[in-house]
PDB file of C-alpha atoms in Angstrom:
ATOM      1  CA  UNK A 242      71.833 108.484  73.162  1.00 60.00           C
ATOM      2  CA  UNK A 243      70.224 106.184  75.586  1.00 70.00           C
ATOM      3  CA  UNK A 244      73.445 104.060  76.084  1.00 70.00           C
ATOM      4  CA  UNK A 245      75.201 107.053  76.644  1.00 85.00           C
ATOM      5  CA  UNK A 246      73.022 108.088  79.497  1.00 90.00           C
ATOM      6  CA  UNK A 247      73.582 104.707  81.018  1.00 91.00           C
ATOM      7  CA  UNK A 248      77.535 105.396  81.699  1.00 92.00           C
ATOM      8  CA  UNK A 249      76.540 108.837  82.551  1.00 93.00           C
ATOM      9  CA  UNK A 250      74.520 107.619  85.269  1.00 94.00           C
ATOM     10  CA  UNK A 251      77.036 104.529  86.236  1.00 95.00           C
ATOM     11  CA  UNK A 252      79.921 107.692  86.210  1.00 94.00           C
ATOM     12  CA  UNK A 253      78.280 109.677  88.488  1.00 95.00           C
ATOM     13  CA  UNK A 254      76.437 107.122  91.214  1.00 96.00           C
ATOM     14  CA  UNK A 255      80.280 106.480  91.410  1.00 96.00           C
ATOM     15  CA  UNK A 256      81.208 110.239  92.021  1.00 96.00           C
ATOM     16  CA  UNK A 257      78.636 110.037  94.501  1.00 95.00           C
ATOM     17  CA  UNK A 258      79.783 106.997  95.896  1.00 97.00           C
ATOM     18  CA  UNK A 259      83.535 108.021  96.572  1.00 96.00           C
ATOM     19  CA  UNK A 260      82.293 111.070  97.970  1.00 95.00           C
ATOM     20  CA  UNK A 261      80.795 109.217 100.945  1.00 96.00           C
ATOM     21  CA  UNK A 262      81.498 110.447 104.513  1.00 95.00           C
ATOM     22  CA  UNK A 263      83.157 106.457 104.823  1.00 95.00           C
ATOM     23  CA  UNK A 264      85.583 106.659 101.879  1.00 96.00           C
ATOM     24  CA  UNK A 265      86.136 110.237 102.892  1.00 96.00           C
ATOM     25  CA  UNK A 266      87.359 110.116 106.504  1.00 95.00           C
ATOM     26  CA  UNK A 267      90.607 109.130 107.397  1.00 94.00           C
ATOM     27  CA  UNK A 268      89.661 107.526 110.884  1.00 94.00           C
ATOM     28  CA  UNK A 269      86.484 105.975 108.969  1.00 95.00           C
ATOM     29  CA  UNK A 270      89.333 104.452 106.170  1.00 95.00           C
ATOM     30  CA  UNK A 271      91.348 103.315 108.554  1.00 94.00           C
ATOM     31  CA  UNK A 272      87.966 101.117 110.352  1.00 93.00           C
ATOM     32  CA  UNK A 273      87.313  99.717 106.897  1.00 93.00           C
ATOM     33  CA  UNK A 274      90.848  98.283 106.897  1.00 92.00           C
ATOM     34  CA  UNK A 275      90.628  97.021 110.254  1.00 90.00           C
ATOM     35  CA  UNK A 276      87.772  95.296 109.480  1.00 89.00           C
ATOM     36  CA  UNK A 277      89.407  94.001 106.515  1.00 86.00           C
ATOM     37  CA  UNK A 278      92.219  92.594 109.047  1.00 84.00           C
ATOM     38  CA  UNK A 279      90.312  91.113 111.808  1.00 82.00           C
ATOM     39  CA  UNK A 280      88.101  89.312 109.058  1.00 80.00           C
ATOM     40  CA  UNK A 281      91.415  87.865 107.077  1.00 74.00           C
ATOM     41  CA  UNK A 282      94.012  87.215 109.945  1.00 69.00           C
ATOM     42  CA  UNK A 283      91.148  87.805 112.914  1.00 62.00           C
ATOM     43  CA  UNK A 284      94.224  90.574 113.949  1.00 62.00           C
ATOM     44  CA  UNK A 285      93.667  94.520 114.429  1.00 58.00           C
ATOM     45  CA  UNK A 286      95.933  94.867 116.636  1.00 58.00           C
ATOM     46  CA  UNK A 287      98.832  96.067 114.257  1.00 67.00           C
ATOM     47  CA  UNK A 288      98.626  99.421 114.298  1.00 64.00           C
ATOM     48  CA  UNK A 289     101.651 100.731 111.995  1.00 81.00           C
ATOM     49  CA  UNK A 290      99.911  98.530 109.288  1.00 83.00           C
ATOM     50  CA  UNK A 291      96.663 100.115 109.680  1.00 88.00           C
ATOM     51  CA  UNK A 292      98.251 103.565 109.356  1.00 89.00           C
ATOM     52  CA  UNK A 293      99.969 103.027 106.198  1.00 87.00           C
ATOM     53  CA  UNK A 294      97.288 101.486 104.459  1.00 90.00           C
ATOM     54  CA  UNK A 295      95.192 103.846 105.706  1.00 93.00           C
ATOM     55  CA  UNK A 296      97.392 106.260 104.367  1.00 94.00           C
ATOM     56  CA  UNK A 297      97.653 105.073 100.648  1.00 93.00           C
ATOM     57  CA  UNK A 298      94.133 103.783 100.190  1.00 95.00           C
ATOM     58  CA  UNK A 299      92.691 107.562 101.003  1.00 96.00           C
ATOM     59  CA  UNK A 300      95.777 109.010  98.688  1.00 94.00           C
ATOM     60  CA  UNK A 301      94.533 106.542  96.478  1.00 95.00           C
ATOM     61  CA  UNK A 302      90.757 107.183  97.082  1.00 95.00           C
ATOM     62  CA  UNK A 303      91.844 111.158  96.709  1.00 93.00           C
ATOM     63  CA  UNK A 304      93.373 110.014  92.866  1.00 91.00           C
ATOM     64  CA  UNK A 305      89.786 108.452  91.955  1.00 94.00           C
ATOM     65  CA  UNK A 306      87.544 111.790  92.705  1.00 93.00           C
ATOM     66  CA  UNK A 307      89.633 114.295  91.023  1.00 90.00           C
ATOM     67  CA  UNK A 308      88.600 112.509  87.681  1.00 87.00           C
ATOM     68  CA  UNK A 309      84.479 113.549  89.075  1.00 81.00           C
ATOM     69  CA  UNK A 310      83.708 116.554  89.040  1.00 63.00           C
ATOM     70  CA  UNK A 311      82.713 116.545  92.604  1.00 36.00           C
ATOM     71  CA  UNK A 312      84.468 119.073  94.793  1.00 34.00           C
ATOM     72  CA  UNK A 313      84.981 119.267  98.731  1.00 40.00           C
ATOM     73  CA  UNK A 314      87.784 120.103 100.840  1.00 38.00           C
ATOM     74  CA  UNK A 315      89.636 116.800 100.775  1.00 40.00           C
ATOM     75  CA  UNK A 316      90.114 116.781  97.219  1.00 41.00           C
ATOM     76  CA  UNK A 317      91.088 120.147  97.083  1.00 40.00           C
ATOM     77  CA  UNK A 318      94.840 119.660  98.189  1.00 41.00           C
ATOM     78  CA  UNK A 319      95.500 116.857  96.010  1.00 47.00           C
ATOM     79  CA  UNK A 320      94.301 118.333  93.137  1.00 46.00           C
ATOM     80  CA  UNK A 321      96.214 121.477  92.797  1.00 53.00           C
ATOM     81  CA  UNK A 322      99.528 119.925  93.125  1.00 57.00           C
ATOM     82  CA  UNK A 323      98.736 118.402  89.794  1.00 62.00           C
ATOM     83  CA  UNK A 324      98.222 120.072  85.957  1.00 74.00           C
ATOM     84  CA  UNK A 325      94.171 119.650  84.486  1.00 84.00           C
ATOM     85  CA  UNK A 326      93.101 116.382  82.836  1.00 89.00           C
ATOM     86  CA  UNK A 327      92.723 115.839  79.473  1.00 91.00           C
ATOM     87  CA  UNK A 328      90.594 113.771  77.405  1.00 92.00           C
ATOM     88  CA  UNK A 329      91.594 111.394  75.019  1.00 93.00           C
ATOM     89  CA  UNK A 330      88.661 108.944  74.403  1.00 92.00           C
ATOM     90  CA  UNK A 331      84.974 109.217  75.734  1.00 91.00           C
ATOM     91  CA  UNK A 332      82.398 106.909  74.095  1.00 92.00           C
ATOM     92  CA  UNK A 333      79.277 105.209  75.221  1.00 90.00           C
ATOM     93  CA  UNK A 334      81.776 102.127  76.714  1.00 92.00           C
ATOM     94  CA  UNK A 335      84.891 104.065  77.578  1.00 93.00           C
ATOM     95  CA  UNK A 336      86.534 106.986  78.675  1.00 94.00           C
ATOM     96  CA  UNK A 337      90.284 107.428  78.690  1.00 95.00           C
ATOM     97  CA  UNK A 338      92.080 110.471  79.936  1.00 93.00           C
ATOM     98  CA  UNK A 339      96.337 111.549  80.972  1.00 93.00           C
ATOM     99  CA  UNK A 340      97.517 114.482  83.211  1.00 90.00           C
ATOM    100  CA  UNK A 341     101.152 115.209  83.442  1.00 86.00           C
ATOM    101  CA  UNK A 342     102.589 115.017  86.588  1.00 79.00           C
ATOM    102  CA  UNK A 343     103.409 117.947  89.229  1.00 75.00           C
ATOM    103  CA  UNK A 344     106.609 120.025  87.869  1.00 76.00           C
ATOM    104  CA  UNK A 345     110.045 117.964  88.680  1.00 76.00           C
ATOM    105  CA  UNK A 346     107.970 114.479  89.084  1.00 76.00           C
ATOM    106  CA  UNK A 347     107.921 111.279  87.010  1.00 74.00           C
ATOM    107  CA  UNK A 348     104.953 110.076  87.449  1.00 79.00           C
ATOM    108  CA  UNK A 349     102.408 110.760  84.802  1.00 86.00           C
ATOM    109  CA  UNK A 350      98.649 109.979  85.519  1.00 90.00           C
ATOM    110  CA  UNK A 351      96.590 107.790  83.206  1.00 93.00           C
ATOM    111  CA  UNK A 352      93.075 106.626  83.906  1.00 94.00           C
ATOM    112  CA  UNK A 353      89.982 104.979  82.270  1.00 95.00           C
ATOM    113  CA  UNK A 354      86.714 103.693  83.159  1.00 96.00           C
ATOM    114  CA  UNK A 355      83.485 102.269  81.768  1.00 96.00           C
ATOM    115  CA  UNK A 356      82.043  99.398  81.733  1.00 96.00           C
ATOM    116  CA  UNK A 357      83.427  95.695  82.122  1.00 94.00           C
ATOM    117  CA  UNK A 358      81.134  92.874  80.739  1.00 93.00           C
ATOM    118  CA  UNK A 359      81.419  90.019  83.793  1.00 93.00           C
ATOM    119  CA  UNK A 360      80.024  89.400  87.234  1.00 94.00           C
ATOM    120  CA  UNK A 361      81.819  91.386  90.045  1.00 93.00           C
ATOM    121  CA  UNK A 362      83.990  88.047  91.057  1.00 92.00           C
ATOM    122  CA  UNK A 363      85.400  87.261  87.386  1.00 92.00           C
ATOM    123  CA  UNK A 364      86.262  90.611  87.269  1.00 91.00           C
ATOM    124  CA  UNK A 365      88.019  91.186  90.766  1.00 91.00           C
ATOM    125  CA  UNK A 366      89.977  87.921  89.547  1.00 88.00           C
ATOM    126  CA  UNK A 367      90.953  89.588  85.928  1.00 86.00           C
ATOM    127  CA  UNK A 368      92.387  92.711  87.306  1.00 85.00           C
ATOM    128  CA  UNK A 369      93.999  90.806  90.363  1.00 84.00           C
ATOM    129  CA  UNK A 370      95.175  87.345  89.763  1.00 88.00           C
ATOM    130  CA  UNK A 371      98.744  88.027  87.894  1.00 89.00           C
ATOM    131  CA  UNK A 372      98.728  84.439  86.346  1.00 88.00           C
ATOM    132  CA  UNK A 373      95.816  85.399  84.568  1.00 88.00           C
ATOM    133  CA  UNK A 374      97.789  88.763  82.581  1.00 89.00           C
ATOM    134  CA  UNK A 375      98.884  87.056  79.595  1.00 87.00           C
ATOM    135  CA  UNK A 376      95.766  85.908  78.812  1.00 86.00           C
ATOM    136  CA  UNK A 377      94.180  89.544  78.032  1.00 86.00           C
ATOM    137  CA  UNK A 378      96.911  91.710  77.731  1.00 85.00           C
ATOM    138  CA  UNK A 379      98.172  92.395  74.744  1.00 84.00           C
ATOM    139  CA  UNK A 380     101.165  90.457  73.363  1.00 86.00           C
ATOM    140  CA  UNK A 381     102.763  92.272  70.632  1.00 87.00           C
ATOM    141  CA  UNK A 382     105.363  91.127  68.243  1.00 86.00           C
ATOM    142  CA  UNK A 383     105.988  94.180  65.960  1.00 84.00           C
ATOM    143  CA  UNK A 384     107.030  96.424  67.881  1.00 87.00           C
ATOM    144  CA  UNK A 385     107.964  93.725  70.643  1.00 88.00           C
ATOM    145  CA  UNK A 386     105.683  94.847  73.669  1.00 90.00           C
ATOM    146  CA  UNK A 387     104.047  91.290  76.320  1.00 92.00           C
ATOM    147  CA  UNK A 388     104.630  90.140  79.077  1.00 93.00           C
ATOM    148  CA  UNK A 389     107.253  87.329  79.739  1.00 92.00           C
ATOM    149  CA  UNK A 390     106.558  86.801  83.114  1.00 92.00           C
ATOM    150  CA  UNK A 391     103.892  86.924  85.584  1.00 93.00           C
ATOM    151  CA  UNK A 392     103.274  85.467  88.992  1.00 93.00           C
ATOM    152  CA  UNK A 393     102.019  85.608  92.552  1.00 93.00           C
ATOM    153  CA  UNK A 394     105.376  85.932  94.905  1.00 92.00           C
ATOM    154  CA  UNK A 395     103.626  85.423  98.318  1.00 90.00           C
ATOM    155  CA  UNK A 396      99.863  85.437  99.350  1.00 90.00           C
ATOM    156  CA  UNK A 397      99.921  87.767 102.841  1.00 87.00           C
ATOM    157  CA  UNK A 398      96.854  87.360 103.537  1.00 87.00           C
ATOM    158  CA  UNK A 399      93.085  87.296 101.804  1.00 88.00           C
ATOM    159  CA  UNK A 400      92.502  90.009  99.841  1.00 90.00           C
ATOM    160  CA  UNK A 401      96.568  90.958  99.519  1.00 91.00           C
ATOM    161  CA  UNK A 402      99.393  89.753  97.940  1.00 92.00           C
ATOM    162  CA  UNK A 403     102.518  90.096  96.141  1.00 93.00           C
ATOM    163  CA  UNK A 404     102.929  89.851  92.393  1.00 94.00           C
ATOM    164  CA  UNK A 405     105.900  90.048  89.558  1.00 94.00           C
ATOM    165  CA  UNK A 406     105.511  91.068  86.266  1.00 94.00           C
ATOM    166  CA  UNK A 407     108.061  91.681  83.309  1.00 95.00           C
ATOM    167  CA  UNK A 408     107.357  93.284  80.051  1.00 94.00           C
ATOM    168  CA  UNK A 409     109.962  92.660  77.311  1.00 94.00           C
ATOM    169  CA  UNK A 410     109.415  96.181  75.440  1.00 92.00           C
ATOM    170  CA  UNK A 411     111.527  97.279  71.882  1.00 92.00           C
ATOM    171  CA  UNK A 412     114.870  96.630  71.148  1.00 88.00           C
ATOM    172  CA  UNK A 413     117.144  99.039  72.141  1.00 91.00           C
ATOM    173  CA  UNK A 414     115.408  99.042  75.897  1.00 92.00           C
ATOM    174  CA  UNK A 415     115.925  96.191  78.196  1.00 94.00           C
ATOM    175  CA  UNK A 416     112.894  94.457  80.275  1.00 95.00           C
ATOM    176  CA  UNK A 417     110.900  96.700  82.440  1.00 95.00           C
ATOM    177  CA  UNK A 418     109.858  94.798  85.947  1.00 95.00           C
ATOM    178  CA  UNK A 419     107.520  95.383  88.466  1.00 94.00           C
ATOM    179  CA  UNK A 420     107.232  93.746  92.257  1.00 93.00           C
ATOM    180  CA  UNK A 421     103.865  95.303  93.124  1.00 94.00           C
ATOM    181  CA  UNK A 422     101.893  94.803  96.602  1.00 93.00           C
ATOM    182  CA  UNK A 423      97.619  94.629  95.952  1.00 94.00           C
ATOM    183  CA  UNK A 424      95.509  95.575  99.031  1.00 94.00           C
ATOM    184  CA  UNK A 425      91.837  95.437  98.309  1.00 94.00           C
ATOM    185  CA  UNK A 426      88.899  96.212 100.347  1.00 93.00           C
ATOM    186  CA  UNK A 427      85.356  96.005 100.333  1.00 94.00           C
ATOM    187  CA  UNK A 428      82.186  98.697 100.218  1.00 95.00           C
ATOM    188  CA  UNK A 429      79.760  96.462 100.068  1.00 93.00           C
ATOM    189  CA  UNK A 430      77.077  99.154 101.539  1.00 94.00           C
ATOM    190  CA  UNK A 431      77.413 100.604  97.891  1.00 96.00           C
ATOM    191  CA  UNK A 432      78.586  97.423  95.668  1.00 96.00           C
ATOM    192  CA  UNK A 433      82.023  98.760  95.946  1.00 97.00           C
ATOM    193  CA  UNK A 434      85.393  96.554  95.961  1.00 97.00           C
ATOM    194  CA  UNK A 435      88.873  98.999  95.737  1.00 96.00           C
ATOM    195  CA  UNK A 436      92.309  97.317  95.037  1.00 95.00           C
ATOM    196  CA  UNK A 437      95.230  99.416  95.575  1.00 95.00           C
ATOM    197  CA  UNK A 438      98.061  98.860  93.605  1.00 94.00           C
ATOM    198  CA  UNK A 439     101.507  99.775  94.315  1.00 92.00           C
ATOM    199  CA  UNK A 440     105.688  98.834  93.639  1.00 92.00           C
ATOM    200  CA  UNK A 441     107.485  97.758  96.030  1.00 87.00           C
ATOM    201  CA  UNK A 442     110.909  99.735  95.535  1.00 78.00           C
ATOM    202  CA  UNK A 443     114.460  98.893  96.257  1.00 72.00           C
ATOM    203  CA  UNK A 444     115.011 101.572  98.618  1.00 67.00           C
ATOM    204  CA  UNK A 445     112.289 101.276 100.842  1.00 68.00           C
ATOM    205  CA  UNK A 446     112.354  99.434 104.475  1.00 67.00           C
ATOM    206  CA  UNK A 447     110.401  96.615 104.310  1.00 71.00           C
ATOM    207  CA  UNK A 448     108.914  94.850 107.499  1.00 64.00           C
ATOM    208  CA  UNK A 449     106.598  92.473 108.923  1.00 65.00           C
ATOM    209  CA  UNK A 450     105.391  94.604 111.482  1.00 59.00           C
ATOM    210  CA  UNK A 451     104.581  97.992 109.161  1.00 58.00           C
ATOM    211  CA  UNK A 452     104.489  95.645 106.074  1.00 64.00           C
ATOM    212  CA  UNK A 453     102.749  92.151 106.561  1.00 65.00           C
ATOM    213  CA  UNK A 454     105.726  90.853 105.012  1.00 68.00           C
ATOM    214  CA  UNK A 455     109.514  91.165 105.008  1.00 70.00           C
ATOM    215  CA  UNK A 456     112.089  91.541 101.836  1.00 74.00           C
ATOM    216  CA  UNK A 457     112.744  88.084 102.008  1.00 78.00           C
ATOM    217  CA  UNK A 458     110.074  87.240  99.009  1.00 78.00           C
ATOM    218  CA  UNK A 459     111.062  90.193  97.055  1.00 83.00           C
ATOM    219  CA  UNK A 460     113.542  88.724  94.087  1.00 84.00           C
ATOM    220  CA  UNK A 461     116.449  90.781  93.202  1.00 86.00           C
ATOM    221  CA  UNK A 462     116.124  93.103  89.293  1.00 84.00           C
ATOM    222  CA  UNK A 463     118.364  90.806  86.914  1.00 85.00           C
ATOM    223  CA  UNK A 464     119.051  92.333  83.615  1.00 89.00           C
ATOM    224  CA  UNK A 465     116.082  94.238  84.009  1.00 92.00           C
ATOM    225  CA  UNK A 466     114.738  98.035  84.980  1.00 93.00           C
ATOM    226  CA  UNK A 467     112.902  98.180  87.479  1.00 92.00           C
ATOM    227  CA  UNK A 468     109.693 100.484  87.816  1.00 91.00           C
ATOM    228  CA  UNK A 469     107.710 102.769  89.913  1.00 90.00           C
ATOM    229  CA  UNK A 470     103.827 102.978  89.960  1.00 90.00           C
ATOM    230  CA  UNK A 471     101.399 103.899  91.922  1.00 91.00           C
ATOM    231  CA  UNK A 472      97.458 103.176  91.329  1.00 92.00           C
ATOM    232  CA  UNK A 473      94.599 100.484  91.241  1.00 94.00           C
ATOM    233  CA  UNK A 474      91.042 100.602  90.441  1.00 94.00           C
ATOM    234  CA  UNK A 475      87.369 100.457  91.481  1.00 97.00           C
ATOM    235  CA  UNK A 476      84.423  98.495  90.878  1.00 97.00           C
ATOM    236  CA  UNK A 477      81.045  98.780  91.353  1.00 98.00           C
ATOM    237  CA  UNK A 478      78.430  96.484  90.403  1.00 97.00           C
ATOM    238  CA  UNK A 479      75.990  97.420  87.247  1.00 96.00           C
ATOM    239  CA  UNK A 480      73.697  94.131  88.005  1.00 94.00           C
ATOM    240  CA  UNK A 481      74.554  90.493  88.202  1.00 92.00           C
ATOM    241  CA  UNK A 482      76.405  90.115  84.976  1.00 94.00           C
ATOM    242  CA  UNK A 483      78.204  93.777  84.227  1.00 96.00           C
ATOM    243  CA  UNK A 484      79.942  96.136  86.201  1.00 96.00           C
ATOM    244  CA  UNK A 485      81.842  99.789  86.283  1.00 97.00           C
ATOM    245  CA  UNK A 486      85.097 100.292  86.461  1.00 96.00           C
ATOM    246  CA  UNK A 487      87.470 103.104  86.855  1.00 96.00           C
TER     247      UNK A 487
END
């Protein structure tokens, strides 16, 4: 009972914490990325970045409180374009849940959080450095589901990047690849780091100016489909060695 009460508590100080005025505002978003910018290029003068990122991190942001049960008016609109969640797994460590997507979309919804066992560094590193995948995901044989390849494609700048990964998944199905673009910024008022995950598709204009980096780095899909995704996570630190994730 007691270590159930601990993830209670860890779950909602980070309700409370996404429900901040600062990760709440748009124009208060888009500071926190310009502060991100000036202290990794010592730029903030690019304002088309700033507005997309702005943009997806509170989309993003918007994602991570409809799994609290906190409700205010900017959570409001993003939640009734979607169906309820459901739980699949909620334990003293863990708790897993899926909601279908909107009617006519692809994209289905899957989340967890709890509690990761590691200082707030090792496990920023786990969950961003690519190189580092096959080394905890799992690698299955029977049926054939791992990763074949993983690696960083260009560093833009600290604290984003650009990644590949390809999954070799059962025979019938060829490879499934990803190109995806992390952004990750830091809450430290409230022991907070978010990394926003994303694809980079085939369709969309890519460019230095709205971007931080042009097509140039992005390989073309060989032999290979190539997915869509949207997501990321959030950490908050526990104490020194243990922290939440979701």
């Amino acid at each position: 009972m007691e270590m159930k009460q601990e993830i209670l508590e860890c779950r909602q100080r980070l309700d409370s914490t996404l429900s901040k005025p600062d990760l709440v505002n748009a124009d208060s978003i888009a500071s926190l990325i310009k502060e991100k910018l000036v202290a990794s290029s010592g730029s903030s003068k690019n304002g088309n970045y700033v507005q997309n990122r702005t943009v997806e991190v509170t989309n993003f942001l918007e994602m991570l409180r409809s799994a609290s049960g906190y409700e205010n008016k900017a959570s409001i609109s993003h939640s009734n374009l979607h169906k309820d969640w459901k739980l699949k797994q909620d334990s003293d460590q863990l708790r897993v849940m899926y909601r279908e997507g909107s009617h006519g979309s692809p994209f289905h919804t899957l989340l967890a959080e709890g509690f990761a066992d590691g200082p707030m560094d090792v496990c920023l590193c786990v969950s961003w450095e690519s190189t580092l995948y096959k080394k905890w995901w799992p690698q299955y044989s029977i049926p054939t589901f791992k990763i074949v390849r993983s690696s960083c494609l260009k560093k833009v700048r600290i604290g984003e990047e650009i990644s590949f990964i390809r999954v070799k998944v059962p025979w019938p199905l060829v490879d499934r690849e990803a190109v995806l673009h992390y952004f990750e910024i830091e809450y430290f008022r409230e022991d907070l780091i978010l990394v926003l995950i994303k694809t980079i598709s085939d369709m969309e204009h890519i460019g230095v100016g709205t971007n931080g980096f042009s097509r140039d780095v992005i390989p073309e899909a060989k032999d290979a489909v190539r997915i869509d995704l949207v997501g990321g996570c959030v950490l908050q630190k526990v104490n020194g060695a243990r922290c939440y994730f979701r």
